[in-house]
Coordinates of C-alpha atoms in Angstrom, one line a residue:
M253 CA 16.0 -30.2 -8.2
S254 CA 14.2 -28.1 -5.5
R255 CA 16.3 -26.8 -2.7
Q256 CA 14.7 -27.9 0.7
Y257 CA 14.7 -26.2 3.9
Q258 CA 13.8 -27.9 7.3
H259 CA 12.2 -25.6 10.2
D260 CA 9.8 -26.3 13.0
I261 CA 8.1 -23.3 12.1
V262 CA 7.2 -21.4 8.8
I263 CA 5.7 -18.2 8.8
I264 CA 4.7 -16.2 5.8
G265 CA 4.6 -12.5 6.5
A266 CA 6.8 -10.4 8.6
G267 CA 4.3 -7.7 9.7
A268 CA 3.3 -7.4 13.3
A269 CA 1.5 -10.6 13.4
G270 CA 4.1 -12.9 12.0
L271 CA 7.1 -11.3 14.0
T272 CA 4.9 -11.4 17.3
L273 CA 4.5 -15.2 16.5
A274 CA 8.2 -15.6 15.6
L275 CA 9.5 -14.0 18.8
E276 CA 7.1 -15.9 20.9
L277 CA 8.2 -19.2 19.5
A278 CA 11.8 -18.6 18.8
D279 CA 13.5 -19.7 22.3
Q280 CA 11.8 -23.2 21.7
Y281 CA 11.7 -23.6 17.9
R282 CA 13.6 -23.1 14.9
V283 CA 11.7 -20.4 12.8
A284 CA 11.6 -19.4 9.0
I285 CA 10.0 -16.2 8.0
L286 CA 9.5 -15.7 4.3
T287 CA 8.7 -12.3 2.9
K288 CA 8.2 -11.8 -0.9
A289 CA 10.0 -8.3 -0.8
D290 CA 12.2 -6.8 2.0
I291 CA 11.5 -7.9 5.2
R292 CA 10.5 -4.2 6.3
E293 CA 7.8 -4.0 3.3
G294 CA 4.1 -4.6 4.5
S295 CA 0.8 -3.1 5.8
T296 CA 2.3 -2.6 9.4
L297 CA 4.9 -0.6 8.3
Y298 CA 2.4 2.2 7.1
A299 CA 0.0 2.0 10.2
Q300 CA -0.3 5.7 11.4
G301 CA -2.9 5.4 14.1
G302 CA -2.0 3.1 17.1
V303 CA -2.9 0.3 19.3
A304 CA -6.4 0.2 20.9
A305 CA -6.3 -1.3 24.4
V306 CA -7.9 -0.6 27.9
L307 CA -5.1 1.0 29.7
S308 CA -6.9 3.8 31.4
E309 CA -8.6 3.6 34.9
K310 CA -11.5 5.8 33.2
D311 CA -12.0 3.2 30.7
T312 CA -13.6 -0.2 30.9
I313 CA -13.3 -3.8 29.0
D314 CA -17.0 -3.6 28.6
S315 CA -16.8 0.2 27.0
H316 CA -14.2 -1.5 24.5
I317 CA -16.3 -4.4 23.5
N318 CA -19.4 -2.1 23.0
D319 CA -17.5 0.3 20.9
T320 CA -16.1 -2.8 18.8
I321 CA -19.7 -4.3 18.4
D322 CA -21.3 -1.0 17.3
A323 CA -18.4 -0.3 14.7
G324 CA -18.9 -4.0 13.2
V325 CA -22.7 -3.3 13.3
E326 CA -23.7 -6.2 15.4
L327 CA -22.0 -8.7 13.1
G328 CA -18.8 -9.0 15.2
D329 CA -18.4 -12.3 17.2
P330 CA -19.1 -11.2 20.9
A331 CA -16.7 -14.1 22.5
A332 CA -14.0 -13.2 19.9
I333 CA -14.4 -9.5 20.8
R334 CA -14.2 -10.0 24.5
F335 CA -11.2 -12.5 24.1
T336 CA -9.2 -9.7 22.3
V337 CA -10.3 -6.9 24.7
E338 CA -9.4 -8.7 27.7
H339 CA -6.0 -9.6 26.3
S340 CA -5.3 -5.9 25.1
K341 CA -3.2 -4.9 28.2
A342 CA -0.9 -7.8 28.1
S343 CA -0.2 -7.3 24.5
I344 CA 0.6 -3.8 25.0
D345 CA 2.8 -4.8 27.9
W346 CA 4.5 -7.5 25.8
L347 CA 5.2 -4.8 23.1
I348 CA 6.6 -2.4 25.8
D349 CA 8.7 -5.1 26.8
Q350 CA 10.1 -5.6 23.4
G351 CA 11.1 -2.1 23.3
V352 CA 8.4 -0.4 21.2
P353 CA 8.8 3.4 22.0
F354 CA 5.2 4.5 22.4
T355 CA 4.6 8.2 23.2
R356 CA 4.4 9.5 26.7
Y357 CA 3.1 12.5 28.3
G358 CA 6.1 15.0 28.5
E359 CA 8.9 13.6 30.6
S360 CA 6.6 11.3 32.6
D361 CA 6.4 8.0 32.8
E362 CA 2.8 7.8 31.5
Y363 CA 1.8 6.7 28.2
H364 CA -0.1 9.3 25.9
L365 CA -3.6 7.8 25.0
T366 CA -5.4 9.5 22.1
K367 CA -9.1 8.9 20.7
E368 CA -10.1 7.9 17.5
G369 CA -13.5 7.9 15.5
G370 CA -15.7 5.1 17.2
H371 CA -14.1 5.2 20.5
S372 CA -15.9 6.2 23.5
H373 CA -12.7 6.8 25.6
R374 CA -8.9 7.8 25.3
R375 CA -7.5 4.4 24.5
I376 CA -5.2 4.6 21.4
I377 CA -1.6 4.0 22.6
H378 CA 0.8 5.2 20.0
S379 CA 4.2 6.2 18.6
A380 CA 3.7 9.8 17.2
D381 CA 1.7 9.5 14.0
A382 CA 4.0 6.5 12.6
T383 CA 2.9 3.5 15.4
G384 CA 3.3 0.9 12.6
L385 CA 6.7 1.8 11.8
A386 CA 7.9 1.9 15.4
I387 CA 6.7 -1.4 15.9
S388 CA 8.0 -2.9 12.8
K389 CA 11.4 -1.5 13.2
T390 CA 11.6 -2.9 16.8
L391 CA 10.3 -6.4 16.0
I392 CA 12.3 -6.5 13.1
K393 CA 15.5 -5.8 15.2
N394 CA 14.6 -8.3 17.9
A395 CA 13.8 -11.1 15.2
S396 CA 17.0 -10.3 13.3
N397 CA 19.1 -10.6 16.7
H398 CA 17.7 -14.0 17.5
P399 CA 19.7 -16.9 16.4
N400 CA 16.7 -19.4 15.9
I401 CA 14.9 -17.0 13.4
D402 CA 16.1 -17.1 9.9
F403 CA 14.8 -14.7 7.3
F404 CA 14.2 -15.6 3.6
P405 CA 13.4 -12.3 1.7
D406 CA 12.2 -12.2 -2.2
R407 CA 10.3 -15.5 -1.6
V408 CA 6.6 -15.6 -3.3
A409 CA 4.7 -18.4 -1.6
V410 CA 3.0 -20.6 -4.1
D411 CA 0.9 -22.9 -2.3
I412 CA 0.5 -24.8 1.0
I413 CA 1.7 -28.5 1.1
T414 CA -0.4 -30.6 3.0
T415 CA -0.7 -34.5 3.6
Q416 CA -3.8 -34.7 1.6
K417 CA -2.4 -33.1 -1.3
L418 CA 0.6 -35.7 -0.9
G419 CA -1.9 -38.4 -1.0
L420 CA -0.7 -39.5 2.6
S421 CA -3.5 -41.0 4.7
G422 CA -4.7 -40.0 8.2
Q423 CA -5.9 -36.5 9.5
N424 CA -5.1 -33.8 6.8
R425 CA -2.5 -31.4 8.2
A426 CA -0.1 -28.9 6.8
V427 CA 3.4 -30.1 6.3
G428 CA 5.2 -27.3 4.2
V429 CA 5.2 -24.4 1.6
Y430 CA 6.4 -24.1 -2.0
A431 CA 8.1 -20.7 -2.6
L432 CA 9.3 -18.8 -5.7
N433 CA 12.8 -17.7 -5.1
Q434 CA 12.9 -14.4 -7.1
D435 CA 16.6 -14.1 -7.1
N436 CA 17.1 -17.1 -9.3
D437 CA 13.6 -18.1 -10.4
T438 CA 13.5 -21.4 -8.7
I439 CA 11.0 -23.1 -6.4
E440 CA 12.0 -24.0 -3.2
V441 CA 10.4 -26.3 -0.5
F442 CA 10.0 -24.9 3.2
Q443 CA 9.0 -28.1 5.3
G444 CA 7.8 -27.2 8.9
Q445 CA 5.9 -28.9 11.8
F446 CA 3.7 -26.0 11.7
I447 CA 2.9 -23.4 9.1
S448 CA 1.4 -19.8 9.7
L449 CA -0.2 -17.3 7.1
A450 CA 0.5 -13.8 8.2
C451 CA 0.4 -12.3 4.9
G452 CA -1.8 -9.3 5.2
G453 CA -4.9 -8.4 3.3
S454 CA -6.2 -8.4 -0.3
S455 CA -6.9 -4.6 -1.1
K456 CA -4.7 -4.9 -4.0
V457 CA -7.9 -6.5 -5.7
Y458 CA -9.1 -3.0 -6.5
L459 CA -7.8 -0.3 -8.9
Y460 CA -7.0 2.0 -6.1
T461 CA -5.6 0.9 -2.8
S462 CA -3.8 2.7 0.2
N463 CA -2.0 -0.6 0.8
P464 CA 1.7 -1.6 -0.2
D465 CA 1.9 -3.9 -3.3
T466 CA 2.4 -6.9 -1.4
A467 CA -1.5 -6.7 -0.4
S468 CA -2.5 -9.6 -2.9
G469 CA -4.8 -11.8 -0.8
D470 CA -2.1 -14.5 -1.1
G471 CA -2.7 -16.3 2.3
I472 CA -6.4 -16.1 1.7
A473 CA -6.1 -17.4 -1.8
M474 CA -3.7 -20.3 -0.6
A475 CA -5.8 -21.3 2.6
W476 CA -8.7 -21.7 0.4
R477 CA -6.9 -23.8 -2.3
A478 CA -5.8 -25.9 0.5
G479 CA -9.5 -26.5 1.8
C480 CA -10.1 -23.8 4.5
R481 CA -13.2 -22.0 4.7
V482 CA -13.3 -18.1 4.5
A483 CA -15.7 -15.7 6.0
N484 CA -17.0 -12.2 5.4
M485 CA -15.3 -11.4 2.3
E486 CA -17.8 -8.9 1.1
F487 CA -16.7 -6.3 4.0
N488 CA -13.8 -4.3 2.6
Q489 CA -13.1 -0.8 4.3
F490 CA -12.3 2.1 2.1
H491 CA -10.6 5.1 3.0
P492 CA -12.3 8.4 1.2
T493 CA -9.2 10.0 0.2
C494 CA -6.4 9.0 -1.4
L495 CA -4.3 11.2 -3.6
Y496 CA -5.1 10.4 -7.3
D497 CA -1.6 10.1 -8.9
A498 CA -0.1 7.3 -10.8
K499 CA 3.2 7.8 -8.8
A500 CA 1.8 8.5 -5.5
K501 CA -0.1 5.1 -5.5
T502 CA -0.8 4.7 -1.6
F503 CA -0.7 7.9 -0.4
L504 CA -3.6 8.9 1.9
I505 CA -4.9 12.4 2.5
S506 CA -5.9 12.2 6.2
E507 CA -9.3 12.9 7.1
A508 CA -7.8 15.5 9.5
V509 CA -7.8 17.9 6.4
R510 CA -11.7 17.8 6.0
G511 CA -11.8 18.1 9.9
E512 CA -10.0 21.5 9.5
G513 CA -12.2 22.7 6.8
G514 CA -11.2 21.0 3.6
K515 CA -14.1 20.8 1.0
L516 CA -14.8 18.1 -1.4
L517 CA -15.8 19.5 -5.0
L518 CA -16.8 18.2 -8.4
P519 CA -14.1 19.1 -11.2
D520 CA -16.3 22.1 -11.9
G521 CA -15.8 23.6 -8.2
T522 CA -19.2 22.6 -6.9
P523 CA -19.2 21.3 -3.4
F524 CA -21.5 18.1 -3.1
M525 CA -21.3 16.5 0.5
S526 CA -24.1 18.5 1.8
K527 CA -26.5 16.3 -0.7
F528 CA -25.6 13.2 1.0
D529 CA -25.5 13.9 4.6
P530 CA -25.8 17.1 7.0
R531 CA -22.6 16.8 8.4
A532 CA -21.2 17.4 5.1
E533 CA -17.5 16.6 4.9
L534 CA -17.5 15.6 8.5
A535 CA -19.7 12.6 8.0
P536 CA -18.5 9.0 8.5
R537 CA -15.7 7.6 6.5
D538 CA -17.9 5.1 4.8
I539 CA -20.7 7.8 3.9
V540 CA -18.1 10.3 2.3
A541 CA -16.7 7.4 0.5
R542 CA -20.0 6.2 -1.0
A543 CA -20.8 10.0 -1.8
I544 CA -17.3 10.3 -3.7
D545 CA -18.1 7.0 -5.4
H546 CA -21.6 8.0 -6.5
E547 CA -20.4 11.4 -8.0
M548 CA -17.7 9.7 -9.8
K549 CA -19.9 6.8 -11.4
R550 CA -22.7 9.6 -12.2
L551 CA -20.3 11.8 -14.1
G552 CA -18.0 9.4 -15.3
I553 CA -15.2 11.4 -13.8
P554 CA -11.8 9.6 -12.2
H555 CA -11.6 11.6 -9.1
V556 CA -13.1 14.6 -7.2
L557 CA -11.2 17.6 -5.5
L558 CA -10.3 18.3 -2.0
D559 CA -9.9 21.9 -1.3
I560 CA -8.3 23.4 1.7
S561 CA -6.6 26.4 -0.2
H562 CA -9.0 29.1 1.5
K563 CA -7.1 28.5 4.7
D564 CA -4.0 30.4 5.4
Q565 CA -0.6 29.0 4.0
D566 CA 1.1 28.9 7.4
F567 CA -1.8 27.1 8.9
I568 CA -1.8 24.4 6.1
K569 CA 1.8 24.0 6.5
E570 CA 1.8 23.6 10.2
H571 CA -1.0 21.4 10.6
F572 CA -0.2 19.0 7.7
P573 CA 3.7 19.3 7.1
T574 CA 3.7 15.7 5.7
I575 CA 0.7 15.8 3.4
Y576 CA 1.9 19.1 2.1
K577 CA 5.5 18.2 1.3
R578 CA 4.4 14.8 -0.3
C579 CA 1.6 16.7 -2.7
L580 CA 4.5 19.0 -3.6
E581 CA 6.5 15.9 -4.6
Y582 CA 3.9 14.9 -7.2
G583 CA 3.3 18.6 -8.4
H584 CA -0.1 19.6 -6.2
D585 CA 0.3 22.6 -4.0
M586 CA -2.6 22.3 -1.6
T587 CA -2.1 25.7 -0.4
E588 CA -2.5 27.0 -4.2
G589 CA -5.5 25.1 -5.2
P590 CA -7.7 21.7 -4.6
I591 CA -5.8 18.1 -5.0
P592 CA -7.3 15.3 -6.6
V593 CA -8.6 12.7 -4.4
V594 CA -10.2 8.9 -4.9
P595 CA -11.6 6.4 -2.4
A596 CA -9.2 3.5 -1.7
A597 CA -9.4 0.0 -0.5
H598 CA -7.9 -0.1 3.0
Y599 CA -8.6 -3.0 4.9
T600 CA -10.1 -6.7 4.4
C601 CA -12.3 -7.3 7.4
G602 CA -13.0 -11.0 6.2
G603 CA -10.3 -13.7 5.9
V604 CA -9.4 -17.3 6.7
L605 CA -11.8 -18.7 9.3
V606 CA -9.9 -19.4 12.6
D607 CA -10.7 -20.1 16.0
R608 CA -9.3 -18.1 19.2
N609 CA -5.7 -20.1 18.8
S610 CA -5.6 -18.9 15.0
A611 CA -6.1 -22.2 14.0
T612 CA -7.8 -22.8 10.5
D613 CA -9.7 -25.9 9.5
I614 CA -6.3 -27.5 8.4
D615 CA -4.4 -29.2 11.3
N616 CA -1.1 -27.4 12.0
L617 CA -2.0 -24.3 9.6
Y618 CA -2.6 -21.2 11.3
A619 CA -3.6 -17.6 10.0
I620 CA -3.0 -14.2 12.0
G621 CA -3.5 -10.6 11.2
E622 CA -5.5 -9.1 8.2
T623 CA -5.3 -12.7 6.6
A624 CA -7.5 -14.1 9.2
Y625 CA -11.0 -13.7 10.2
T626 CA -11.3 -14.1 14.0
G627 CA -14.7 -12.3 14.4
L628 CA -13.5 -9.5 15.9
H629 CA -14.3 -6.9 13.0
G630 CA -17.8 -7.8 12.1
A631 CA -19.2 -5.6 9.2
N632 CA -16.7 -2.9 9.7
R633 CA -13.3 -2.5 11.6
L634 CA -13.0 -0.1 14.9
A635 CA -10.0 2.0 14.1
S636 CA -6.7 0.6 15.8
N637 CA -8.3 -2.7 16.6
S638 CA -6.3 -4.3 13.8
L639 CA -2.7 -4.0 15.2
L640 CA -4.4 -5.4 18.6
E641 CA -5.6 -8.3 16.9
C642 CA -2.3 -9.0 15.4
I643 CA -0.5 -9.4 18.6
V644 CA -3.4 -11.2 20.7
F645 CA -4.1 -13.8 18.1
A646 CA -0.3 -14.2 17.2
R647 CA 0.5 -14.6 21.1
S648 CA -2.6 -17.1 21.3
A649 CA -1.2 -19.2 18.2
A650 CA 2.1 -19.3 19.9
S651 CA 0.8 -20.9 23.1
H652 CA -1.3 -23.4 21.0
I653 CA 1.6 -24.4 19.3
A654 CA 3.9 -24.6 22.5
A655 CA 1.4 -27.1 23.6
H656 CA 2.1 -29.6 21.0
T657 CA 5.2 -30.9 22.6
A658 CA 5.5 -34.3 20.6
P659 CA 7.3 -33.9 17.4
L660 CA 5.4 -35.1 14.2
P661 CA 6.5 -37.3 11.6
V662 CA 8.6 -35.7 8.9
V663 CA 7.3 -36.4 5.6
E664 CA 9.0 -36.6 2.2
I665 CA 7.9 -33.7 -0.1
P666 CA 8.5 -34.1 -3.6
D667 CA 10.3 -31.3 -5.7
W668 CA 8.4 -28.8 -7.9
D669 CA 7.8 -30.2 -11.0
E670 CA 8.5 -28.0 -14.0
S671 CA 8.9 -30.7 -16.7
Q672 CA 5.9 -29.6 -18.8
V673 CA 6.3 -25.9 -18.6
T674 CA 8.0 -23.2 -20.6
N675 CA 9.0 -19.7 -20.4
S676 CA 6.1 -17.2 -21.2
D677 CA 6.5 -15.1 -24.3
E678 CA 3.0 -13.8 -23.7
D679 CA 3.2 -11.7 -20.5
V680 CA 1.0 -9.2 -21.8
V681 CA -1.7 -11.8 -21.0
I682 CA -0.8 -11.2 -17.4
T683 CA -1.0 -7.4 -17.8
H684 CA -4.0 -7.5 -19.4
N685 CA -6.0 -9.4 -17.0
W686 CA -4.4 -7.8 -14.0
Q687 CA -5.8 -4.6 -15.4
E688 CA -9.3 -6.2 -16.3
L689 CA -9.7 -7.6 -12.9
R690 CA -8.8 -4.7 -10.7
R691 CA -10.9 -2.3 -12.9
F692 CA -14.3 -4.4 -12.7
M693 CA -13.9 -5.0 -9.2
W694 CA -13.8 -1.4 -8.8
D695 CA -16.7 -0.6 -11.1
Y696 CA -18.9 -3.5 -10.1
V697 CA -17.8 -4.7 -6.4
G698 CA -16.8 -1.5 -5.0
I699 CA -18.1 0.8 -2.4
V700 CA -21.7 0.6 -3.8
R701 CA -23.0 -2.5 -5.4
T702 CA -26.2 -3.8 -7.1
N703 CA -27.3 -7.4 -8.4
K704 CA -26.4 -6.5 -11.8
R705 CA -23.1 -5.2 -11.0
L706 CA -22.1 -8.4 -9.1
L707 CA -23.6 -10.7 -11.9
R708 CA -21.4 -8.9 -14.2
A709 CA -18.2 -9.2 -12.1
K710 CA -18.8 -12.8 -11.7
H711 CA -19.2 -13.6 -15.2
R712 CA -15.8 -12.0 -15.7
V713 CA -13.9 -13.5 -12.9
D714 CA -15.0 -16.8 -14.3
L715 CA -13.5 -16.3 -17.4
L716 CA -10.4 -14.8 -16.0
R717 CA -9.8 -17.6 -13.7
S718 CA -10.2 -20.0 -16.5
E719 CA -7.6 -18.2 -18.7
I720 CA -5.2 -17.7 -15.6
Q721 CA -5.4 -21.6 -14.7
E722 CA -4.3 -22.3 -18.2
F723 CA -1.5 -19.8 -18.1
Y724 CA -0.4 -21.1 -14.8
A725 CA -0.5 -25.0 -16.1
N726 CA 1.7 -24.3 -19.0
Y727 CA 4.1 -21.5 -18.2
K728 CA 6.9 -21.1 -15.4
V729 CA 5.7 -19.0 -12.6
S730 CA 6.5 -15.3 -11.7
N731 CA 5.8 -13.1 -9.0
D732 CA 3.2 -11.2 -11.3
L733 CA 1.5 -14.4 -12.3
L734 CA 1.1 -15.7 -8.7
E735 CA -0.1 -12.5 -7.5
L736 CA -2.9 -12.5 -10.3
R737 CA -3.7 -16.0 -9.6
N738 CA -4.4 -15.2 -6.1
L739 CA -6.2 -12.0 -6.7
A740 CA -8.7 -13.7 -8.9
V741 CA -9.4 -16.3 -6.4
V742 CA -9.9 -13.5 -3.7
A743 CA -12.4 -11.5 -6.2
D744 CA -14.3 -14.7 -6.9
L745 CA -14.8 -14.9 -3.1
I746 CA -15.7 -11.3 -2.6
I747 CA -18.2 -11.5 -5.3
Q748 CA -19.8 -14.9 -3.9
S749 CA -20.2 -13.3 -0.3
A750 CA -21.6 -10.0 -1.7
M751 CA -23.9 -12.0 -3.8
S752 CA -25.2 -13.9 -0.9
R753 CA -25.7 -10.8 1.5
K754 CA -29.3 -9.5 0.9
E755 CA -28.9 -6.5 3.0
S756 CA -26.9 -3.3 3.5
R757 CA -24.6 -3.6 6.4
G758 CA -21.5 -1.9 7.5
L759 CA -19.1 -1.8 4.6
H760 CA -21.5 -3.8 2.2
F761 CA -23.8 -1.4 0.6
T762 CA -26.4 -2.4 -2.1
L763 CA -28.7 -0.4 -4.0
D764 CA -30.9 -3.6 -4.2
Y765 CA -31.0 -4.0 -0.6
P766 CA -30.3 -0.7 1.0
D767 CA -31.9 -2.0 4.5
K768 CA -30.4 -3.6 7.4
M769 CA -31.9 -7.1 8.4
S770 CA -33.1 -7.6 11.8
Q771 CA -31.1 -10.7 12.1
S772 CA -27.9 -11.3 10.1
E773 CA -25.0 -13.9 10.3
P774 CA -21.5 -14.0 8.9
T775 CA -21.0 -15.3 5.4
I776 CA -19.0 -18.3 5.5
L777 CA -18.0 -20.1 2.3
T778 CA -16.6 -23.6 2.0
P779 CA -14.4 -25.0 -0.7
K780 CA -15.7 -28.0 -2.6
Q781 CA -12.3 -29.7 -2.5
P782 CA -8.8 -28.6 -2.2
Y783 CA -7.1 -27.8 -5.4

């Protein structure tokens, strides 16, 4: 018999988006927050930059809007962009009220604003070089101290429960979530008046990623299975330089290393960036990532090299103390020679289609943060707009939920049925399919694409999804199986979206259609039916 929990709001994910929503609603509602690992683990924790907002008298809302439109290569939704930017200062004020320790100018009361690529003004408010950590710690502390917020760590969401899936008549709405309790391997039911997906992005679908292990596209896949549309899944942002080391996994090598003279080299020591752009190592992020990808595919090599050892050792240690120490931990001394680097999937610009209230196609189901497609990012994300999006749309969702004053009838949700499944003795199938999926996504649907590569990927993902579904239907679920199932769905959505875009724009670059179309629209996919 499944254990059942009853709350007003069920939130999946404890990053900036989920925690903001919880804190905004907890005075009125009982809130459950599910996380599939420790409550502190997630992409927000690792965000180094800051939050973009119009805070200076020298800056303007229109300037921030124009920068966002330019970065998104004119594919962003102008109304969504204006909505986000116009609510930026109020969102920062809310974070300050929560106690986030943003960096100030010396001893003054004035907050320090920095400038990042693509921004025309200083508008990035930050907490040293670990803004995500500061926001995460502050919001988790406040949420943990709130009597109406219950945390449920080590819960892996399986699927959204809707009235349609339960065979009930009337308007389809979300009523709960099935979740795997990893402590005792049982499936629990979390029932709520409102359900919110704040699960992060899907960068783990690629072989190399800067994201934590939790970024497996769970929210996007669950929403798609429930019957929600998704948009712009072909736009995946890649960071050019992630340390190539099996133990390092997600450690980024800052672009500042190249800014201070670091050179990208082939394994034989030959520099190559000048062949692709006159700015060489100082070219924009997407150009550098494509150049590295080209050389890796051309030569069949697993990585390239980044060398700043020609600089004085003291200079390197002073300017890059964290990077220097972390590289040393993995056996790479950047003061003595080049370090191996590879591009890594960094941010999912598409996601579950939502409106200004973060509402999806299903009543009472919301999606916020990297899980959602709000229209803000278009074909590429402007630096530090992502944390802003989390706060703005979470607060908007909270206002929309709070406006629903009449309680909805509680429905009877059946226990999870495990009567027809057994324990698996073939987990090697999961491991093999996991590796195959991430490898062909990297090779065929990565930084540079072609029609042939996409077609090969489509054939493989169709076969994998069939095998995974058979496995899912016959064996008890596990975290690895659930993540694999979700990643296969997300991979298919990325491939379908990429195949439908007959141009190169922003983060989607294809050799078969290298030019940008004069008119372009977001790619929106609609599921045939919930499953």
